[in-house]
CSV table of N, CA and C in Angstrom, one decimal:
chain,number,residue,atom,x,y,z
A,1,UNK,N,-15.6,-16.6,-1.0
A,1,UNK,CA,-14.5,-15.7,-1.3
A,1,UNK,C,-13.2,-16.4,-1.1
A,2,UNK,N,-12.2,-16.1,-1.9
A,2,UNK,CA,-10.9,-16.7,-1.8
A,2,UNK,C,-9.8,-15.6,-1.8
A,3,UNK,N,-8.8,-15.8,-0.9
A,3,UNK,CA,-7.7,-14.9,-0.8
A,3,UNK,C,-6.5,-15.4,-1.6
A,4,UNK,N,-5.9,-14.6,-2.4
A,4,UNK,CA,-4.8,-15.0,-3.3
A,4,UNK,C,-3.7,-13.9,-3.3
A,5,UNK,N,-2.5,-14.4,-3.4
A,5,UNK,CA,-1.3,-13.5,-3.6
A,5,UNK,C,-0.6,-13.9,-4.8
A,6,UNK,N,-0.3,-12.9,-5.6
A,6,UNK,CA,0.5,-13.2,-6.8
A,6,UNK,C,1.7,-12.2,-6.9
A,7,UNK,N,2.9,-12.8,-7.3
A,7,UNK,CA,4.0,-11.9,-7.6
A,7,UNK,C,3.8,-11.3,-8.9
A,8,UNK,N,4.5,-10.2,-9.2
A,8,UNK,CA,4.3,-9.5,-10.4
A,8,UNK,C,4.4,-10.4,-11.7
A,9,UNK,N,5.4,-11.3,-11.6
A,9,UNK,CA,5.7,-12.1,-12.8
A,9,UNK,C,4.6,-13.2,-12.9
A,10,UNK,N,3.8,-13.4,-11.9
A,10,UNK,CA,2.7,-14.5,-12.0
A,10,UNK,C,1.4,-13.9,-12.5
A,11,UNK,N,1.3,-12.6,-12.7
A,11,UNK,CA,0.1,-12.0,-13.2
A,11,UNK,C,-0.2,-12.3,-14.6
A,12,UNK,N,-1.4,-12.7,-15.0
A,12,UNK,CA,-1.7,-12.9,-16.4
A,12,UNK,C,-2.1,-11.5,-17.0
A,13,UNK,N,-2.1,-11.5,-18.3
A,13,UNK,CA,-2.5,-10.3,-19.0
A,13,UNK,C,-3.9,-9.8,-18.5
A,14,UNK,N,-4.8,-10.8,-18.3
A,14,UNK,CA,-6.2,-10.5,-17.9
A,14,UNK,C,-6.1,-9.9,-16.5
A,15,UNK,N,-5.3,-10.4,-15.6
A,15,UNK,CA,-5.1,-9.9,-14.2
A,15,UNK,C,-4.7,-8.4,-14.3
A,16,UNK,N,-3.7,-8.1,-15.1
A,16,UNK,CA,-3.1,-6.8,-15.3
A,16,UNK,C,-4.2,-5.8,-15.8
A,17,UNK,N,-4.9,-6.3,-16.8
A,17,UNK,CA,-6.0,-5.5,-17.4
A,17,UNK,C,-7.0,-5.1,-16.3
A,18,UNK,N,-7.4,-6.1,-15.5
A,18,UNK,CA,-8.4,-6.0,-14.5
A,18,UNK,C,-7.9,-5.0,-13.4
A,19,UNK,N,-6.6,-5.2,-13.0
A,19,UNK,CA,-6.0,-4.3,-12.0
A,19,UNK,C,-6.1,-2.8,-12.5
A,20,UNK,N,-5.6,-2.6,-13.7
A,20,UNK,CA,-5.6,-1.2,-14.2
A,20,UNK,C,-7.0,-0.6,-14.3
A,21,UNK,N,-7.9,-1.5,-14.7
A,21,UNK,CA,-9.3,-1.0,-14.8
A,21,UNK,C,-9.8,-0.6,-13.4
A,22,UNK,N,-9.5,-1.4,-12.4
A,22,UNK,CA,-10.0,-1.1,-11.0
A,22,UNK,C,-9.3,0.2,-10.5
A,23,UNK,N,-8.0,0.3,-10.7
A,23,UNK,CA,-7.2,1.4,-10.2
A,23,UNK,C,-7.7,2.7,-10.9
A,24,UNK,N,-7.9,2.6,-12.2
A,24,UNK,CA,-8.4,3.7,-13.0
A,24,UNK,C,-7.6,5.0,-12.8
A,25,UNK,N,-6.3,4.9,-13.0
A,25,UNK,CA,-5.4,6.0,-13.0
A,25,UNK,C,-5.0,6.3,-14.4
A,26,UNK,N,-5.4,7.5,-14.9
A,26,UNK,CA,-5.3,7.8,-16.3
A,26,UNK,C,-3.9,7.6,-16.9
A,27,UNK,N,-2.9,8.0,-16.1
A,27,UNK,CA,-1.5,7.8,-16.6
A,27,UNK,C,-1.1,6.3,-16.8
A,28,UNK,N,-1.8,5.4,-16.2
A,28,UNK,CA,-1.5,4.0,-16.3
A,28,UNK,C,-2.4,3.2,-17.1
A,29,UNK,N,-3.6,3.8,-17.5
A,29,UNK,CA,-4.6,3.0,-18.2
A,29,UNK,C,-4.1,2.3,-19.5
A,30,UNK,N,-3.1,2.9,-20.2
A,30,UNK,CA,-2.6,2.3,-21.4
A,30,UNK,C,-1.3,1.5,-21.2
A,31,UNK,N,-1.0,1.2,-20.0
A,31,UNK,CA,0.2,0.5,-19.7
A,31,UNK,C,0.1,-0.9,-20.2
A,32,UNK,N,1.2,-1.3,-20.9
A,32,UNK,CA,1.2,-2.7,-21.5
A,32,UNK,C,1.7,-3.7,-20.4
A,33,UNK,N,1.3,-5.0,-20.5
A,33,UNK,CA,1.7,-5.9,-19.5
A,33,UNK,C,3.2,-6.0,-19.2
A,34,UNK,N,4.1,-6.0,-20.2
A,34,UNK,CA,5.5,-6.0,-20.0
A,34,UNK,C,6.0,-4.8,-19.2
A,35,UNK,N,5.5,-3.7,-19.5
A,35,UNK,CA,5.9,-2.5,-18.8
A,35,UNK,C,5.4,-2.5,-17.4
A,36,UNK,N,4.1,-3.0,-17.2
A,36,UNK,CA,3.5,-3.1,-15.9
A,36,UNK,C,4.4,-4.0,-15.0
A,37,UNK,N,4.8,-5.1,-15.5
A,37,UNK,CA,5.7,-6.1,-14.7
A,37,UNK,C,7.0,-5.4,-14.3
A,38,UNK,N,7.6,-4.6,-15.2
A,38,UNK,CA,8.8,-3.9,-14.9
A,38,UNK,C,8.5,-2.8,-13.9
A,39,UNK,N,7.5,-2.0,-14.1
A,39,UNK,CA,7.2,-0.9,-13.2
A,39,UNK,C,6.9,-1.3,-11.8
A,40,UNK,N,6.2,-2.4,-11.7
A,40,UNK,CA,5.8,-3.0,-10.3
A,40,UNK,C,6.6,-4.2,-9.9
A,41,UNK,N,7.9,-4.3,-10.4
A,41,UNK,CA,8.7,-5.4,-10.1
A,41,UNK,C,8.9,-5.7,-8.6
A,42,UNK,N,8.9,-4.6,-7.8
A,42,UNK,CA,9.2,-4.8,-6.4
A,42,UNK,C,7.8,-4.9,-5.6
A,43,UNK,N,6.8,-5.4,-6.2
A,43,UNK,CA,5.5,-5.5,-5.6
A,43,UNK,C,5.0,-7.0,-5.6
A,44,UNK,N,4.0,-7.2,-4.7
A,44,UNK,CA,3.2,-8.4,-4.8
A,44,UNK,C,1.7,-7.9,-4.7
A,45,UNK,N,0.8,-8.7,-5.3
A,45,UNK,CA,-0.6,-8.3,-5.4
A,45,UNK,C,-1.5,-9.2,-4.6
A,46,UNK,N,-2.3,-8.7,-3.7
A,46,UNK,CA,-3.2,-9.4,-2.9
A,46,UNK,C,-4.6,-9.2,-3.4
A,47,UNK,N,-5.3,-10.4,-3.6
A,47,UNK,CA,-6.6,-10.3,-4.2
A,47,UNK,C,-7.7,-11.0,-3.4
A,48,UNK,N,-8.9,-10.6,-3.5
A,48,UNK,CA,-10.0,-11.3,-3.0
A,48,UNK,C,-10.8,-11.7,-4.2
A,49,UNK,N,-11.0,-13.0,-4.4
A,49,UNK,CA,-11.7,-13.5,-5.6
A,49,UNK,C,-13.1,-14.0,-5.2
A,50,UNK,N,-14.0,-13.8,-6.2
A,50,UNK,CA,-15.4,-14.4,-5.9
A,50,UNK,C,-15.4,-15.9,-6.4
A,51,UNK,N,-16.6,-16.5,-6.3
A,51,UNK,CA,-16.7,-17.9,-6.6
A,51,UNK,C,-16.3,-18.2,-8.1
A,52,UNK,N,-16.3,-17.2,-9.0
A,52,UNK,CA,-15.9,-17.4,-10.4
A,52,UNK,C,-14.5,-17.0,-10.6
A,53,UNK,N,-13.7,-16.9,-9.5
A,53,UNK,CA,-12.3,-16.4,-9.6
A,53,UNK,C,-12.1,-15.1,-10.2
A,54,UNK,N,-13.1,-14.2,-10.1
A,54,UNK,CA,-13.0,-12.8,-10.6
A,54,UNK,C,-12.5,-12.0,-9.4
A,55,UNK,N,-11.6,-11.0,-9.7
A,55,UNK,CA,-11.1,-10.2,-8.7
A,55,UNK,C,-12.1,-9.2,-8.2
A,56,UNK,N,-12.5,-9.2,-6.9
A,56,UNK,CA,-13.5,-8.3,-6.4
A,56,UNK,C,-12.8,-7.2,-5.5
A,57,UNK,N,-11.5,-7.5,-5.1
A,57,UNK,CA,-10.7,-6.4,-4.4
A,57,UNK,C,-9.3,-6.7,-4.6
A,58,UNK,N,-8.5,-5.6,-4.6
A,58,UNK,CA,-7.0,-5.7,-4.8
A,58,UNK,C,-6.3,-4.8,-3.8
A,59,UNK,N,-5.1,-5.2,-3.4
A,59,UNK,CA,-4.2,-4.5,-2.5
A,59,UNK,C,-2.8,-4.8,-3.0
A,60,UNK,N,-2.0,-3.7,-3.2
A,60,UNK,CA,-0.6,-4.0,-3.7
A,60,UNK,C,0.3,-3.8,-2.5
A,61,UNK,N,1.3,-4.6,-2.4
A,61,UNK,CA,2.4,-4.5,-1.4
A,61,UNK,C,3.6,-4.1,-2.1
A,62,UNK,N,4.1,-2.9,-1.8
A,62,UNK,CA,5.3,-2.3,-2.5
A,62,UNK,C,6.5,-2.5,-1.5
A,63,UNK,N,7.5,-3.3,-2.0
A,63,UNK,CA,8.6,-3.6,-1.2
A,63,UNK,C,9.8,-2.5,-1.3
A,64,UNK,N,9.6,-1.6,-2.2
A,64,UNK,CA,10.6,-0.6,-2.5
A,64,UNK,C,10.2,0.7,-1.7
A,65,UNK,N,10.3,0.6,-0.4
A,65,UNK,CA,9.8,1.8,0.4
A,65,UNK,C,10.8,1.9,1.6
A,66,UNK,N,11.6,2.9,1.6
A,66,UNK,CA,12.5,3.2,2.7
A,66,UNK,C,12.3,4.6,3.3
A,67,UNK,N,12.2,4.7,4.6
A,67,UNK,CA,12.1,6.0,5.2
A,67,UNK,C,13.4,6.2,6.1
A,68,UNK,N,13.9,7.5,6.0
A,68,UNK,CA,15.0,7.9,6.8
A,68,UNK,C,14.4,8.7,8.0
A,69,UNK,N,14.5,8.1,9.2
A,69,UNK,CA,14.0,8.7,10.4
A,69,UNK,C,15.1,8.8,11.4
A,70,UNK,N,15.2,9.9,12.1
A,70,UNK,CA,16.3,10.1,13.1
A,70,UNK,C,17.6,9.6,12.7
A,71,UNK,N,17.9,9.9,11.4
A,71,UNK,CA,19.3,9.6,10.9
A,71,UNK,C,19.5,8.1,10.4
A,72,UNK,N,18.5,7.3,10.7
A,72,UNK,CA,18.5,5.8,10.3
A,72,UNK,C,17.6,5.5,9.2
A,73,UNK,N,17.9,4.5,8.4
A,73,UNK,CA,17.0,4.1,7.3
A,73,UNK,C,16.2,2.9,7.8
A,74,UNK,N,14.9,2.9,7.5
A,74,UNK,CA,14.0,1.8,7.8
A,74,UNK,C,13.3,1.4,6.6
A,75,UNK,N,13.4,0.1,6.3
A,75,UNK,CA,12.7,-0.5,5.1
A,75,UNK,C,11.4,-1.0,5.6
A,76,UNK,N,10.3,-0.6,4.9
A,76,UNK,CA,9.0,-1.1,5.2
A,76,UNK,C,8.4,-1.6,3.8
A,77,UNK,N,7.4,-2.4,4.0
A,77,UNK,CA,6.6,-2.7,2.8
A,77,UNK,C,5.4,-1.7,2.9
A,78,UNK,N,5.0,-1.2,1.8
A,78,UNK,CA,4.0,-0.1,1.7
A,78,UNK,C,2.7,-0.8,1.1
A,79,UNK,N,1.6,-0.7,1.9
A,79,UNK,CA,0.3,-1.2,1.4
A,79,UNK,C,-0.3,0.0,0.7
A,80,UNK,N,-0.6,-0.3,-0.6
A,80,UNK,CA,-1.1,0.8,-1.4
A,80,UNK,C,-2.1,0.2,-2.5
A,81,UNK,N,-2.9,1.1,-3.0
A,81,UNK,CA,-3.8,0.7,-4.1
A,81,UNK,C,-4.9,-0.2,-3.8
A,82,UNK,N,-5.5,-0.1,-2.6
A,82,UNK,CA,-6.7,-0.9,-2.2
A,82,UNK,C,-7.9,-0.4,-3.0
A,83,UNK,N,-8.5,-1.3,-3.7
A,83,UNK,CA,-9.7,-1.0,-4.5
A,83,UNK,C,-10.6,-2.2,-4.5
A,84,UNK,N,-11.9,-1.9,-4.3
A,84,UNK,CA,-12.9,-3.0,-4.4
A,84,UNK,C,-13.7,-2.8,-5.7
A,85,UNK,N,-14.1,-3.8,-6.3
A,85,UNK,CA,-14.8,-3.7,-7.6
A,85,UNK,C,-16.2,-3.1,-7.4
A,86,UNK,N,-16.8,-3.4,-6.2
A,86,UNK,CA,-18.1,-2.9,-5.9
A,86,UNK,C,-18.1,-2.3,-4.5
A,87,UNK,N,-18.6,-1.1,-4.4
A,87,UNK,CA,-18.6,-0.4,-3.1
A,87,UNK,C,-19.7,-1.0,-2.1
A,88,UNK,N,-19.4,-0.8,-0.8
A,88,UNK,CA,-20.4,-1.2,0.2
A,88,UNK,C,-20.8,-2.6,0.3
A,89,UNK,N,-19.9,-3.5,-0.2
A,89,UNK,CA,-20.2,-5.0,-0.1
A,89,UNK,C,-19.3,-5.7,0.8
A,90,UNK,N,-18.4,-5.0,1.4
A,90,UNK,CA,-17.5,-5.5,2.4
A,90,UNK,C,-16.2,-6.2,1.8
A,91,UNK,N,-16.1,-6.1,0.5
A,91,UNK,CA,-14.9,-6.8,-0.1
A,91,UNK,C,-13.6,-6.2,0.3
A,92,UNK,N,-13.5,-4.9,0.3
A,92,UNK,CA,-12.3,-4.2,0.7
A,92,UNK,C,-11.9,-4.5,2.2
A,93,UNK,N,-12.9,-4.5,3.0
A,93,UNK,CA,-12.7,-4.7,4.5
A,93,UNK,C,-12.2,-6.2,4.7
A,94,UNK,N,-12.8,-7.1,3.9
A,94,UNK,CA,-12.5,-8.5,4.0
A,94,UNK,C,-11.0,-8.7,3.5
A,95,UNK,N,-10.7,-8.1,2.4
A,95,UNK,CA,-9.3,-8.2,2.0
A,95,UNK,C,-8.3,-7.6,2.9
A,96,UNK,N,-8.6,-6.5,3.6
A,96,UNK,CA,-7.8,-5.8,4.6
A,96,UNK,C,-7.5,-6.8,5.7
A,97,UNK,N,-8.5,-7.5,6.2
A,97,UNK,CA,-8.3,-8.5,7.2
A,97,UNK,C,-7.3,-9.6,6.8
A,98,UNK,N,-7.6,-10.2,5.7
A,98,UNK,CA,-6.7,-11.3,5.2
A,98,UNK,C,-5.2,-10.7,5.0
A,99,UNK,N,-5.1,-9.5,4.5
A,99,UNK,CA,-3.9,-8.9,4.2
A,99,UNK,C,-3.1,-8.7,5.5
A,100,UNK,N,-3.8,-8.1,6.5
A,100,UNK,CA,-3.2,-7.8,7.8
A,100,UNK,C,-2.7,-9.1,8.5
A,101,UNK,N,-3.5,-10.2,8.4
A,101,UNK,CA,-3.1,-11.5,9.0
A,101,UNK,C,-1.9,-12.0,8.3
A,102,UNK,N,-1.9,-11.9,6.9
A,102,UNK,CA,-0.8,-12.4,6.1
A,102,UNK,C,0.5,-11.7,6.4
A,103,UNK,N,0.6,-10.4,6.4
A,103,UNK,CA,1.8,-9.7,6.7
A,103,UNK,C,2.3,-9.9,8.1
A,104,UNK,N,1.4,-10.1,9.1
A,104,UNK,CA,1.8,-10.4,10.4
A,104,UNK,C,2.4,-11.8,10.5
A,105,UNK,N,1.8,-12.8,9.9
A,105,UNK,CA,2.3,-14.2,9.9
A,105,UNK,C,3.6,-14.3,9.2
A,106,UNK,N,3.8,-13.5,8.1
A,106,UNK,CA,5.1,-13.5,7.4
A,106,UNK,C,6.1,-12.5,8.0
A,107,UNK,N,5.7,-11.8,9.0
A,107,UNK,CA,6.5,-10.8,9.7
A,107,UNK,C,7.1,-9.8,8.8
A,108,UNK,N,6.3,-9.3,7.9
A,108,UNK,CA,6.7,-8.2,7.0
A,108,UNK,C,6.3,-6.9,7.6
A,109,UNK,N,7.3,-6.0,7.8
A,109,UNK,CA,7.0,-4.7,8.4
A,109,UNK,C,6.2,-3.9,7.4
A,110,UNK,N,5.0,-3.6,7.7
A,110,UNK,CA,4.1,-3.0,6.7
A,110,UNK,C,3.3,-1.8,7.2
A,111,UNK,N,3.4,-0.7,6.4
A,111,UNK,CA,2.6,0.5,6.7
A,111,UNK,C,1.8,0.9,5.5
A,112,UNK,N,0.9,1.8,5.7
A,112,UNK,CA,0.1,2.3,4.5
A,112,UNK,C,-0.2,3.8,4.9
A,113,UNK,N,-0.9,4.4,4.0
A,113,UNK,CA,-1.3,5.8,4.2
A,113,UNK,C,-2.7,6.0,3.7
A,114,UNK,N,-3.3,7.0,4.3
A,114,UNK,CA,-4.7,7.4,3.8
A,114,UNK,C,-5.0,8.8,4.0
A,115,UNK,N,-6.0,9.3,3.3
A,115,UNK,CA,-6.5,10.7,3.5
A,115,UNK,C,-7.5,10.6,4.6
A,116,UNK,N,-7.8,11.7,5.3
A,116,UNK,CA,-8.7,11.8,6.4
A,116,UNK,C,-10.0,11.2,6.1
A,117,UNK,N,-10.5,11.4,4.9
A,117,UNK,CA,-11.9,10.9,4.6
A,117,UNK,C,-12.0,9.3,4.6
A,118,UNK,N,-10.8,8.6,4.6
A,118,UNK,CA,-10.8,7.2,4.6
A,118,UNK,C,-10.7,6.6,6.0
A,119,UNK,N,-10.5,7.5,7.0
A,119,UNK,CA,-10.3,7.0,8.4
A,119,UNK,C,-11.4,6.1,8.9
A,120,UNK,N,-12.7,6.5,8.6
A,120,UNK,CA,-13.8,5.6,9.1
A,120,UNK,C,-13.7,4.2,8.6
A,121,UNK,N,-13.3,4.0,7.3
A,121,UNK,CA,-13.1,2.7,6.8
A,121,UNK,C,-12.0,1.9,7.5
A,122,UNK,N,-10.9,2.5,7.7
A,122,UNK,CA,-9.8,1.8,8.4
A,122,UNK,C,-10.0,1.6,9.8
A,123,UNK,N,-10.7,2.5,10.5
A,123,UNK,CA,-11.1,2.3,11.9
A,123,UNK,C,-12.0,1.1,12.0
A,124,UNK,N,-13.0,1.0,11.1
A,124,UNK,CA,-13.9,-0.1,11.0
A,124,UNK,C,-13.2,-1.5,10.8
A,125,UNK,N,-12.1,-1.4,10.0
A,125,UNK,CA,-11.3,-2.6,9.8
A,125,UNK,C,-10.3,-2.9,10.9
A,126,UNK,N,-10.3,-2.1,12.0
A,126,UNK,CA,-9.5,-2.3,13.1
A,126,UNK,C,-8.0,-2.1,12.8
A,127,UNK,N,-7.7,-1.2,11.9
A,127,UNK,CA,-6.3,-0.9,11.6
A,127,UNK,C,-5.9,0.3,12.4
A,128,UNK,N,-4.7,0.1,13.1
A,128,UNK,CA,-4.2,1.3,13.9
A,128,UNK,C,-3.8,2.4,13.0
A,129,UNK,N,-4.3,3.6,13.4
A,129,UNK,CA,-4.0,4.8,12.6
A,129,UNK,C,-3.2,5.8,13.4
A,130,UNK,N,-2.1,6.3,12.8
A,130,UNK,CA,-1.3,7.4,13.4
A,130,UNK,C,-1.8,8.7,12.7
A,131,UNK,N,-2.8,9.3,13.4
A,131,UNK,CA,-3.5,10.5,12.8
A,131,UNK,C,-2.5,11.6,12.5
A,132,UNK,N,-2.7,12.2,11.3
A,132,UNK,CA,-2.0,13.4,10.9
A,132,UNK,C,-0.5,13.3,11.0
A,133,UNK,N,0.1,12.1,10.8
A,133,UNK,CA,1.5,11.9,10.8
A,133,UNK,C,2.1,11.8,9.4
A,134,UNK,N,1.3,11.5,8.4
A,134,UNK,CA,1.9,11.3,7.1
A,134,UNK,C,2.5,12.6,6.5
A,135,UNK,N,1.9,13.7,6.8
A,135,UNK,CA,2.4,15.0,6.3
A,135,UNK,C,3.8,15.3,6.7
A,136,UNK,N,4.3,14.6,7.7
A,136,UNK,CA,5.7,14.8,8.2
A,136,UNK,C,6.7,14.0,7.3
A,137,UNK,N,6.1,13.2,6.4
A,137,UNK,CA,7.0,12.5,5.5
A,137,UNK,C,7.3,13.3,4.3
A,138,UNK,N,8.6,13.6,4.0
A,138,UNK,CA,9.0,14.4,2.9
A,138,UNK,C,9.3,13.5,1.7
A,139,UNK,N,8.9,13.9,0.5
A,139,UNK,CA,9.2,13.1,-0.7
A,139,UNK,C,10.0,14.1,-1.6
A,140,UNK,N,11.0,13.5,-2.3
A,140,UNK,CA,11.8,14.3,-3.2
A,140,UNK,C,11.1,14.5,-4.6
A,141,UNK,N,10.7,15.7,-4.9
A,141,UNK,CA,10.0,16.0,-6.2
A,141,UNK,C,10.8,17.1,-6.9
A,142,UNK,N,11.4,16.8,-8.0
A,142,UNK,CA,12.2,17.7,-8.8
A,142,UNK,C,13.2,18.4,-7.9
A,143,UNK,N,14.0,17.6,-7.2
A,143,UNK,CA,15.1,18.1,-6.3
A,143,UNK,C,14.6,18.9,-5.2
A,144,UNK,N,13.3,18.8,-4.8
A,144,UNK,CA,12.8,19.6,-3.7
A,144,UNK,C,12.1,18.6,-2.8
A,145,UNK,N,12.2,18.8,-1.5
A,145,UNK,CA,11.5,18.0,-0.5
A,145,UNK,C,10.1,18.6,-0.2
A,146,UNK,N,9.1,17.8,-0.5
A,146,UNK,CA,7.7,18.3,-0.3
A,146,UNK,C,7.0,17.3,0.6
A,147,UNK,N,6.0,17.8,1.3
A,147,UNK,CA,5.2,17.0,2.2
A,147,UNK,C,4.4,16.0,1.5
A,148,UNK,N,4.2,14.8,2.1
A,148,UNK,CA,3.3,13.8,1.5
A,148,UNK,C,1.9,14.4,1.4
A,149,UNK,N,1.1,13.9,0.4
A,149,UNK,CA,-0.2,14.4,0.3
A,149,UNK,C,-1.2,13.6,1.2
A,150,UNK,N,-0.8,12.5,1.8
A,150,UNK,CA,-1.6,11.8,2.7
A,150,UNK,C,-1.7,12.4,4.1
A,151,UNK,N,-2.7,12.0,4.8
A,151,UNK,CA,-2.9,12.6,6.2
A,151,UNK,C,-2.3,11.6,7.3
A,152,UNK,N,-2.7,10.4,7.1
A,152,UNK,CA,-2.4,9.4,8.2
A,152,UNK,C,-1.5,8.3,7.8
A,153,UNK,N,-0.9,7.7,8.8
A,153,UNK,CA,-0.1,6.5,8.6
A,153,UNK,C,-0.9,5.3,9.1
A,154,UNK,N,-1.0,4.2,8.3
A,154,UNK,CA,-1.7,3.0,8.8
A,154,UNK,C,-0.7,2.0,9.2
A,155,UNK,N,-1.0,1.4,10.4
A,155,UNK,CA,0.0,0.4,10.9
A,155,UNK,C,-0.6,-1.0,10.7
A,156,UNK,N,0.0,-1.7,9.8
A,156,UNK,CA,-0.4,-3.1,9.5
A,156,UNK,C,0.4,-4.1,10.4
A,157,UNK,N,1.7,-3.9,10.4
A,157,UNK,CA,2.6,-4.7,11.2
A,157,UNK,C,4.0,-4.1,11.2
A,158,UNK,N,4.3,-3.5,12.4
A,158,UNK,CA,5.7,-3.0,12.6
A,158,UNK,C,6.1,-3.2,14.1
A,159,UNK,N,7.3,-3.0,14.4
A,159,UNK,CA,7.8,-3.2,15.7
A,159,UNK,C,7.4,-2.0,16.6
A,160,UNK,N,7.4,-2.2,17.9
A,160,UNK,CA,7.1,-1.1,18.8
A,160,UNK,C,8.0,0.1,18.6
A,161,UNK,N,9.3,-0.2,18.4
A,161,UNK,CA,10.2,0.9,18.1
A,161,UNK,C,9.9,1.7,16.9
A,162,UNK,N,9.6,1.0,15.8
A,162,UNK,CA,9.2,1.7,14.5
A,162,UNK,C,7.9,2.5,14.7
A,163,UNK,N,7.0,1.9,15.4
A,163,UNK,CA,5.7,2.6,15.6
A,163,UNK,C,6.0,3.9,16.4
A,164,UNK,N,6.8,3.8,17.4
A,164,UNK,CA,7.1,5.0,18.2
A,164,UNK,C,7.8,6.1,17.4
A,165,UNK,N,8.7,5.7,16.5
A,165,UNK,CA,9.4,6.6,15.6
A,165,UNK,C,8.4,7.3,14.7
A,166,UNK,N,7.5,6.5,14.1
A,166,UNK,CA,6.5,7.0,13.2
A,166,UNK,C,5.6,8.0,13.9
A,167,UNK,N,5.2,7.6,15.1
A,167,UNK,CA,4.3,8.4,15.9
A,167,UNK,C,4.9,9.7,16.4
A,168,UNK,N,6.3,9.8,16.4
A,168,UNK,CA,7.0,11.0,16.9
A,168,UNK,C,7.2,12.0,15.7
A,169,UNK,N,6.8,11.6,14.5
A,169,UNK,CA,6.9,12.5,13.4
A,169,UNK,C,6.1,13.8,13.6
A,170,UNK,N,6.7,14.9,13.1
A,170,UNK,CA,6.0,16.2,13.2
A,170,UNK,C,6.6,17.1,12.2
A,171,UNK,N,6.1,18.3,12.2
A,171,UNK,CA,6.7,19.3,11.3
A,171,UNK,C,8.2,19.6,11.7
A,172,UNK,N,8.5,19.4,12.9
A,172,UNK,CA,9.9,19.6,13.4
A,172,UNK,C,10.7,18.3,13.3
A,173,UNK,N,10.1,17.2,13.1
A,173,UNK,CA,10.7,15.9,13.1
A,173,UNK,C,10.2,15.1,11.9
A,174,UNK,N,10.8,15.4,10.7
A,174,UNK,CA,10.4,14.7,9.5
A,174,UNK,C,11.0,13.4,9.2
A,175,UNK,N,10.4,12.6,8.4
A,175,UNK,CA,11.0,11.4,7.8
A,175,UNK,C,11.1,11.7,6.3
A,176,UNK,N,12.1,11.0,5.7
A,176,UNK,CA,12.4,11.3,4.3
A,176,UNK,C,12.3,10.0,3.5
A,177,UNK,N,11.5,10.0,2.4
A,177,UNK,CA,11.3,8.9,1.6
A,177,UNK,C,12.6,8.7,0.7
A,178,UNK,N,13.3,7.6,0.8
A,178,UNK,CA,14.5,7.4,0.1
A,178,UNK,C,14.2,6.5,-1.1
A,179,UNK,N,14.5,7.1,-2.3
A,179,UNK,CA,14.2,6.3,-3.5
A,179,UNK,C,15.5,5.8,-4.1
A,180,UNK,N,15.4,4.7,-4.8
A,180,UNK,CA,16.5,4.1,-5.5
A,180,UNK,C,16.9,4.9,-6.7
A,181,UNK,N,18.1,5.0,-7.0
A,181,UNK,CA,18.6,5.7,-8.2
A,181,UNK,C,18.4,4.9,-9.4
């Protein structure tokens, strides 16, 4: 198995096709490579490749992620879109380990999110989980602040202060996702 990172502009059309197939999100399935590169311009892609250089797992790092907490803005990289080509083979877990080591080595402040049913996977991967904290993150939808659909915040690499701020989130102490205009 080989670990590889590609910037959006380094992805081949075959890579993009494979990524979209693995993600299997109906709204994105017909996305053309040029639009994909524009849509995910603030991302990098982490891959686990087999001996034939086929993608067996993917994780996207989104650099366009800012949370406003306690009146301050905090920029994080958001780990999102983890998918393995084959379930129960350990590819996802292996990629998570490479990914976690990489963001720590590069000192990239990185968090992710998950639903409660994925907790056992991330616990097994030894990823720190802030249980039931993601719902305290508000996202702007049609000029309205709504709760995130995720349950938990995953800690890949953040400072102690940021971890404490995230852990202090609650229904009375929300964070707000700041999007670029």
